[in-house]
mmCIF file of C-alpha atoms and ligand atoms in Angstrom:
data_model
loop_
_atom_site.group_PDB
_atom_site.id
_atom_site.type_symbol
_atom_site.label_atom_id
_atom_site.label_comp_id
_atom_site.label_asym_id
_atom_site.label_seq_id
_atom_site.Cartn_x
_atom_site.Cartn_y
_atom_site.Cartn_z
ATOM 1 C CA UNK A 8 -71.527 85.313 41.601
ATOM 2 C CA UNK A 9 -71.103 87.788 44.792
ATOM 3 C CA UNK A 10 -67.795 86.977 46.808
ATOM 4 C CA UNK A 11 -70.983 86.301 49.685
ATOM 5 C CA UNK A 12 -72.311 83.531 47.537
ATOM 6 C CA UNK A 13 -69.269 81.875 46.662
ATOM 7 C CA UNK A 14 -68.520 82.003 50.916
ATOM 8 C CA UNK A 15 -71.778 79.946 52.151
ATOM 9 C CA UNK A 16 -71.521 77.148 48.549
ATOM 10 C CA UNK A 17 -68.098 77.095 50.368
ATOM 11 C CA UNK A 18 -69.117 76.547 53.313
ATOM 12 C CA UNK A 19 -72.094 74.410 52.320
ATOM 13 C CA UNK A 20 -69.259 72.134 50.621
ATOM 14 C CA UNK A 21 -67.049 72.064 53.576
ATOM 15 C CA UNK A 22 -69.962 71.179 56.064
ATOM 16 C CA UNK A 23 -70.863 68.467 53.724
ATOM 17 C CA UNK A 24 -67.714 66.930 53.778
ATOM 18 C CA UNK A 25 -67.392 67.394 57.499
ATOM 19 C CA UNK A 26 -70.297 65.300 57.881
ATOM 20 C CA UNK A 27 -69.158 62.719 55.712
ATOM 21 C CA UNK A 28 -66.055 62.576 57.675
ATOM 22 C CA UNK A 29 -67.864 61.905 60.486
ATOM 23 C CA UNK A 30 -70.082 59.612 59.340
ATOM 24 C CA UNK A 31 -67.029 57.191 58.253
ATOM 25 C CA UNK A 32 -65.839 57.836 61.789
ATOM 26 C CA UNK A 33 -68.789 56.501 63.288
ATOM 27 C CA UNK A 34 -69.495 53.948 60.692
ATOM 28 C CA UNK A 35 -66.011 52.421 61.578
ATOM 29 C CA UNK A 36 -66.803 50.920 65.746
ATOM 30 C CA UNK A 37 -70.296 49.670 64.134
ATOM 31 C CA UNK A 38 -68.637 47.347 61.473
ATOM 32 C CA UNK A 39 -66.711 46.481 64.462
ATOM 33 C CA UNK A 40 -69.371 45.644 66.688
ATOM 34 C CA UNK A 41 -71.599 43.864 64.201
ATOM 35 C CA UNK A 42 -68.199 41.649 63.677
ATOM 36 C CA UNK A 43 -68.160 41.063 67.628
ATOM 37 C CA UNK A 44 -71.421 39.509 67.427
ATOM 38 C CA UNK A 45 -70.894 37.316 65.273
ATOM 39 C CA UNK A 46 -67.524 35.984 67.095
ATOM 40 C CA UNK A 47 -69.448 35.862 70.284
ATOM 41 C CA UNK A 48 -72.294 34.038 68.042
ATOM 42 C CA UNK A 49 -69.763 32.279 66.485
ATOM 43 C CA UNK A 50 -68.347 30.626 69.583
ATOM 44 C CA UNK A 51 -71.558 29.598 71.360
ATOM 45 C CA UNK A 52 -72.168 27.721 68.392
ATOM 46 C CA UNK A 53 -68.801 26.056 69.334
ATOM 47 C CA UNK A 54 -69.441 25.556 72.772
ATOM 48 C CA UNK A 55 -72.785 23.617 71.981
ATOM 49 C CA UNK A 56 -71.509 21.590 69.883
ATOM 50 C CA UNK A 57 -69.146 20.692 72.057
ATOM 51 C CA UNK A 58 -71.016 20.115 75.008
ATOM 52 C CA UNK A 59 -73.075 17.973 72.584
ATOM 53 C CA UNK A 60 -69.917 15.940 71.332
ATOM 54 C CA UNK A 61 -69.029 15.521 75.255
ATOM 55 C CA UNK A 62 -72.854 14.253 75.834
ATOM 56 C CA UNK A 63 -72.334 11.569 72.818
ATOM 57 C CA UNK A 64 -69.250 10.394 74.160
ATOM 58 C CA UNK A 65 -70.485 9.895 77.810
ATOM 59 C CA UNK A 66 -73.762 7.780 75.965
ATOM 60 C CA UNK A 67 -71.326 5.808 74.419
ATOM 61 C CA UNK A 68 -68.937 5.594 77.013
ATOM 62 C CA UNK A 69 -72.013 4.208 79.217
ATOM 63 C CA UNK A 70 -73.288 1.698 76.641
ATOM 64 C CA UNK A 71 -69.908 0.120 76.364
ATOM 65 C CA UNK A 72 -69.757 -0.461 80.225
ATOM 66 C CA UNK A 73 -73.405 -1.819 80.138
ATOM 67 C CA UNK A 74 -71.996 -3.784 77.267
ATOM 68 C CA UNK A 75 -69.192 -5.106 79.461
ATOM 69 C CA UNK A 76 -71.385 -5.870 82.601
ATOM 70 C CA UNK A 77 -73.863 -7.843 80.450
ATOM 71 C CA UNK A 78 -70.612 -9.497 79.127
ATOM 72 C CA UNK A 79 -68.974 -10.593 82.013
ATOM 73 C CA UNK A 80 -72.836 -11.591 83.395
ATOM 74 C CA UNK A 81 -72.923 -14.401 80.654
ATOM 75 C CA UNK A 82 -69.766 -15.752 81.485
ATOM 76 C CA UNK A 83 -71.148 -16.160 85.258
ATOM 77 C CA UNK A 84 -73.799 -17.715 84.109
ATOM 78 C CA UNK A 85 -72.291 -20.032 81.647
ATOM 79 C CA UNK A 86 -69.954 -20.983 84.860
ATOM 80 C CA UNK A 87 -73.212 -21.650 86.456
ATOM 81 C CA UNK A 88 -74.759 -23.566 83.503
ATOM 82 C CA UNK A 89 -71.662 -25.905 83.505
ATOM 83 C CA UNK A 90 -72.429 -26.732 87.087
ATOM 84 C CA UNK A 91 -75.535 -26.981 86.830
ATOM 85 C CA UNK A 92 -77.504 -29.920 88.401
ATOM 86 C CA UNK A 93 -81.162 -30.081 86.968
ATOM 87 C CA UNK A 94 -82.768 -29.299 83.405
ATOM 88 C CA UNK A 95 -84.752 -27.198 85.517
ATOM 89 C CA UNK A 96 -81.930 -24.870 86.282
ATOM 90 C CA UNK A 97 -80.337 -25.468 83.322
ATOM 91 C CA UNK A 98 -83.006 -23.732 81.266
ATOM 92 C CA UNK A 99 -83.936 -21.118 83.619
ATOM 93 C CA UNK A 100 -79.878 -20.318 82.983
ATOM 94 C CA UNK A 101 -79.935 -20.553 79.320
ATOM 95 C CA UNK A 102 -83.128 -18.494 79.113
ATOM 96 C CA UNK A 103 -81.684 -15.769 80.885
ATOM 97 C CA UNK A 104 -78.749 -16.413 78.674
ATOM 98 C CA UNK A 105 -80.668 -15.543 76.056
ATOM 99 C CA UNK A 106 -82.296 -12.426 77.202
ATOM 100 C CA UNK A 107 -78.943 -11.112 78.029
ATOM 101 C CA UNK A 108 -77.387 -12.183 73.783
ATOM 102 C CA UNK A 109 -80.433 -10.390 72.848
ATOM 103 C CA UNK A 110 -80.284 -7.367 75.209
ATOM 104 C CA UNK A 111 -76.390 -7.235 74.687
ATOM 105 C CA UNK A 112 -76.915 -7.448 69.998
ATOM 106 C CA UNK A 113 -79.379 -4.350 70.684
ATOM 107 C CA UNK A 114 -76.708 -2.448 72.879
ATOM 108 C CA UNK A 115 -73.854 -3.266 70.140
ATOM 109 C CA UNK A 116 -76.454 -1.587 67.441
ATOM 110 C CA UNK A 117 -76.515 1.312 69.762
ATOM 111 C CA UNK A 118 -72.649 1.627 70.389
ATOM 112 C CA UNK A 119 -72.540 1.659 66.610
ATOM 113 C CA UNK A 120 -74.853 4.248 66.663
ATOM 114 C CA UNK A 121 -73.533 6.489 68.834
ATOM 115 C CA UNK A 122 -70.011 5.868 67.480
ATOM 116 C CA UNK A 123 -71.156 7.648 64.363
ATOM 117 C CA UNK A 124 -72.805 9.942 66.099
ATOM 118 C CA UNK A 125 -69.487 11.207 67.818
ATOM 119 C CA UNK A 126 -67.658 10.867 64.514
ATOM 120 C CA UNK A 127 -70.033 13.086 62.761
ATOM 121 C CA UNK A 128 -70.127 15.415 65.785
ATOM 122 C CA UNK A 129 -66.483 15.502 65.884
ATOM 123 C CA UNK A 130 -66.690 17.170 62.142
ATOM 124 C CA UNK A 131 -69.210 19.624 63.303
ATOM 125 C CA UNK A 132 -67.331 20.811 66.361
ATOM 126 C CA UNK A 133 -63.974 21.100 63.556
ATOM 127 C CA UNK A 134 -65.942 22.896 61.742
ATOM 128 C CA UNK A 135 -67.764 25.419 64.131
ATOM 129 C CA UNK A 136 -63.999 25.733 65.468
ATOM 130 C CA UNK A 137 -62.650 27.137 62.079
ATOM 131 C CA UNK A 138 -66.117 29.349 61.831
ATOM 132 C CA UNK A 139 -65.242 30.670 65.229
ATOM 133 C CA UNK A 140 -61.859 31.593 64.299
ATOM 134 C CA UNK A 141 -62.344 33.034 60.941
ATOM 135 C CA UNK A 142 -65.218 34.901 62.796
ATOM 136 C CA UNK A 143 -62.550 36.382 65.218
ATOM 137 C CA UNK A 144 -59.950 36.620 62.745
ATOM 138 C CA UNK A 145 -62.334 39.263 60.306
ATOM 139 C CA UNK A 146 -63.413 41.210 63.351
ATOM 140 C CA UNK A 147 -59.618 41.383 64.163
ATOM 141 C CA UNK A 148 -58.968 42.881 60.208
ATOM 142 C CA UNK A 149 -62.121 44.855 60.753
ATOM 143 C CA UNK A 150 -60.952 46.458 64.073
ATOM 144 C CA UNK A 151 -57.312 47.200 62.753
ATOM 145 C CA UNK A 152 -58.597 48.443 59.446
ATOM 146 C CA UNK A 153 -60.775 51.149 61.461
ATOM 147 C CA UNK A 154 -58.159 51.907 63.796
ATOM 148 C CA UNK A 155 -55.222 53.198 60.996
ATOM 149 C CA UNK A 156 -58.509 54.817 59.455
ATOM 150 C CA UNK A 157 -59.459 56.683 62.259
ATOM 151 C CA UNK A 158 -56.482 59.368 63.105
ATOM 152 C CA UNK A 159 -56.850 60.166 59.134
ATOM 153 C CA UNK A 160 -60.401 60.508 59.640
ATOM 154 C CA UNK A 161 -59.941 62.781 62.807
ATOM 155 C CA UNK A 162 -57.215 64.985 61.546
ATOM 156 C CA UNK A 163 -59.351 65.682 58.103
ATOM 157 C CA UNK A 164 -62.235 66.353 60.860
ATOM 158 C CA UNK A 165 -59.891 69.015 62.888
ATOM 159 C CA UNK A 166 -58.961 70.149 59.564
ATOM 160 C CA UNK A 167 -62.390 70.869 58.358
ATOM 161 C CA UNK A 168 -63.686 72.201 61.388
ATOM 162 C CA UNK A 169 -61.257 74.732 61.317
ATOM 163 C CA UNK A 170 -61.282 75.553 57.936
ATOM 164 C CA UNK A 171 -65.625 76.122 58.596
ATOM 165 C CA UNK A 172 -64.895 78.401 61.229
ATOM 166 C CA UNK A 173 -63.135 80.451 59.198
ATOM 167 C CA UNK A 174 -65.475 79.887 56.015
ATOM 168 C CA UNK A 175 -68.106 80.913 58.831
ATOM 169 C CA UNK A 176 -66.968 84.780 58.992
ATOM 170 C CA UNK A 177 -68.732 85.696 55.854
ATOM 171 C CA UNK A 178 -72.246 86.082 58.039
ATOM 172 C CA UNK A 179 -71.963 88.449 61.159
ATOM 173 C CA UNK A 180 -74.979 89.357 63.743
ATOM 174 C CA UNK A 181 -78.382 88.091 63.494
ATOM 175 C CA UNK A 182 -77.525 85.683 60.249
ATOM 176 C CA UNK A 183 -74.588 84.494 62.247
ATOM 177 C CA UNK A 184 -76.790 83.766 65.765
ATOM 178 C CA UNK A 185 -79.461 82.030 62.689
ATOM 179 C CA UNK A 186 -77.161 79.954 61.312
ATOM 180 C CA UNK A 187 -75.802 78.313 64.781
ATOM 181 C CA UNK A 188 -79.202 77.619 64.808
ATOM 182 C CA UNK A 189 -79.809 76.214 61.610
ATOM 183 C CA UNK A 190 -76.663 73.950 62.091
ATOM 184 C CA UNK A 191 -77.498 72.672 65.594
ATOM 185 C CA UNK A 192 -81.031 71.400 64.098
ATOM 186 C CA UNK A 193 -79.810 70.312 60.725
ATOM 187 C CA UNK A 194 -76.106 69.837 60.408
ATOM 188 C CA UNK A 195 -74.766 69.792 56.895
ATOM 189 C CA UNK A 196 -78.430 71.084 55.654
ATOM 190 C CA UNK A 197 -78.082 73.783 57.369
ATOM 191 C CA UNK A 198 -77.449 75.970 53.719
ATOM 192 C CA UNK A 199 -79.435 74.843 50.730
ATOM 193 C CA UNK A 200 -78.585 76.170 46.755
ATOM 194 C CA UNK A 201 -80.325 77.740 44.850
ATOM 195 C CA UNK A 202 -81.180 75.500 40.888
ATOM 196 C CA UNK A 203 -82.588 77.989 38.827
ATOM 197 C CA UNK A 204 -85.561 79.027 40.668
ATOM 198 C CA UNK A 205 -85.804 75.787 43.116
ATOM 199 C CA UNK A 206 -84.774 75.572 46.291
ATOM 200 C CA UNK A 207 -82.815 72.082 46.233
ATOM 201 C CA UNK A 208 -83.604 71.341 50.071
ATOM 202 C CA UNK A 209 -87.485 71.739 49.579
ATOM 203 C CA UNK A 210 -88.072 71.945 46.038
ATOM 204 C CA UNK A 211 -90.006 75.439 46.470
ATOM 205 C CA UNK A 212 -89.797 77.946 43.368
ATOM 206 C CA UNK A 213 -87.937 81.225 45.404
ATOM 207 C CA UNK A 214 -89.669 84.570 44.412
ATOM 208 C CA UNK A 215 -88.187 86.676 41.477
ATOM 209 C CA UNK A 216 -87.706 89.238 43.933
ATOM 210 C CA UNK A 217 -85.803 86.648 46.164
ATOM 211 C CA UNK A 218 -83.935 85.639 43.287
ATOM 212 C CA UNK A 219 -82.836 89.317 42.949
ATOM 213 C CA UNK A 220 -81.826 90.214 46.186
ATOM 214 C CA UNK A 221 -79.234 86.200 45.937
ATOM 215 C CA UNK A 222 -77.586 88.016 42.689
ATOM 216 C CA UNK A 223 -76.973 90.599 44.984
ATOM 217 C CA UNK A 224 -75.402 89.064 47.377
ATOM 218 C CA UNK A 225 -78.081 89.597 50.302
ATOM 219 C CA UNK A 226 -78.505 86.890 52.707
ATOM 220 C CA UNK A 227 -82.279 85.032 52.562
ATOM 221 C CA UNK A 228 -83.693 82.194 53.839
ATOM 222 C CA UNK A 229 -85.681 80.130 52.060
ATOM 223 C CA UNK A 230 -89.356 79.277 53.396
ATOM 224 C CA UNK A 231 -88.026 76.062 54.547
ATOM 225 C CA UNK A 232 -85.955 77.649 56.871
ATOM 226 C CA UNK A 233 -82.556 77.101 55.101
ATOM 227 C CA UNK A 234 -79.873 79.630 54.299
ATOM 228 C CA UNK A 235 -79.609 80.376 50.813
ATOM 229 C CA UNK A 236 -77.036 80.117 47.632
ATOM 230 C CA UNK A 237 -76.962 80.360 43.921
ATOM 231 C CA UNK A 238 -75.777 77.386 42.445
ATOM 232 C CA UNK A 239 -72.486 78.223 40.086
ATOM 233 C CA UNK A 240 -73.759 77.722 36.669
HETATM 234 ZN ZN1 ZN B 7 -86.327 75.540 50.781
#
């Protein structure tokens, strides 16, 4: 291999692992976004059932007051049916008496209802609580685990970005002003080796005469546009 070839599967390498650098660091504020959705998700979910729980409560809260006025109605009108003067009244108070027993057995069945109703949304609101805070918790863990990553991550960056400009000397003139180009529109992909007689960024079989001019150390690009390199053996 020509000290030229061994410079650009150099530099190939090192623009590889600049863009997997980079690709953690931008990986890292994702995982904590997608975590931040699902606290803010997380939380709604608490705040409905909540708002739900509160609703129950009021329902029962109100049935137990209608319970109390229907309540304190009989006992009016079983003071009234003790005074009372005629059958005629007398029945017209015990049937409406009755209607109220009736009306007031149905609204007991309801308070029962709805007092299971509040127990089981009490449960649901515990429960959406500790899914809200284990939600926050894990975005927390994500965010600090991405933050002590990240100055690593940028100093290996710096690091490799100034270890490709200098891996970037071996080309000079119209190569260099090509390659700038090259890396703009395809980053790492820029360079491609060379396997045997396939170019391993389009698969294309180079030319023999190609193939020549590589063990030579001449700089080609391959059809595809890429910048060329034998792959060591
Ligand atoms: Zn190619």
């Amino acid at each position: 291999m020509t000290a030229m070839n061994d410079g650009l599967h150099r530099l190939h390498q090192l623009l590889q692992q600049l863009r997997d650098v980079e690709t953690q660091l931008d990986r890292g504020p994702r995982q904590v976004r997608a975590r931040e959705r699902l606290v803010v998700k997380a939380e709604q979910s608490l705040e409905e059932k909540r708002e739900a729980l509160k609703q129950a409560k009021a329902t029962t809260d109100r049935k137990g007051l209608d319970l109390k006025t229907n309540e304190a109605k009989i006992a009016e009108l079983q003071t009234k049916l003790n005074v009372s003067t005629s059958n005629r009244e007398y029945d017209l108070i015990r049937g409406h008496m009755e209607a109220d027993t009736v009306a007031n057995s149905v609204l007991e069945d309801e308070i029962l209802e709805a007092l299971e109703t509040v127990d089981r949304m009490q449960i649901e609101v515990g429960q959406a609580d500790q899914q809200a805070q284990d939600a926050l918790a894990e975005k927390e863990r994500c965010a600090e685990q991405v933050a002590a990553a990240e100055g690593g991550l940028r100093a290996q960056a710096d690091e490799l970005a100034s270890q490709i400009r200098e891996a970037e000397k071996v080309l000079s003139g119209d190569v260099a002003v090509q390659y700038r180009r090259l890396v703009e529109a395809y980053g790492a992909d820029a360079l491609a080796s060379v396997d045997g007689k396939i170019c391993t960024n389009c698969y294309v079989a180079i030319t023999p005469q190609m193939r020549v001019e590589l063990n030579s150390g001449n700089l080609k690009f391959c059809e595809c546009g890429r910048l060329l390199y034998l792959a060591s053996e």
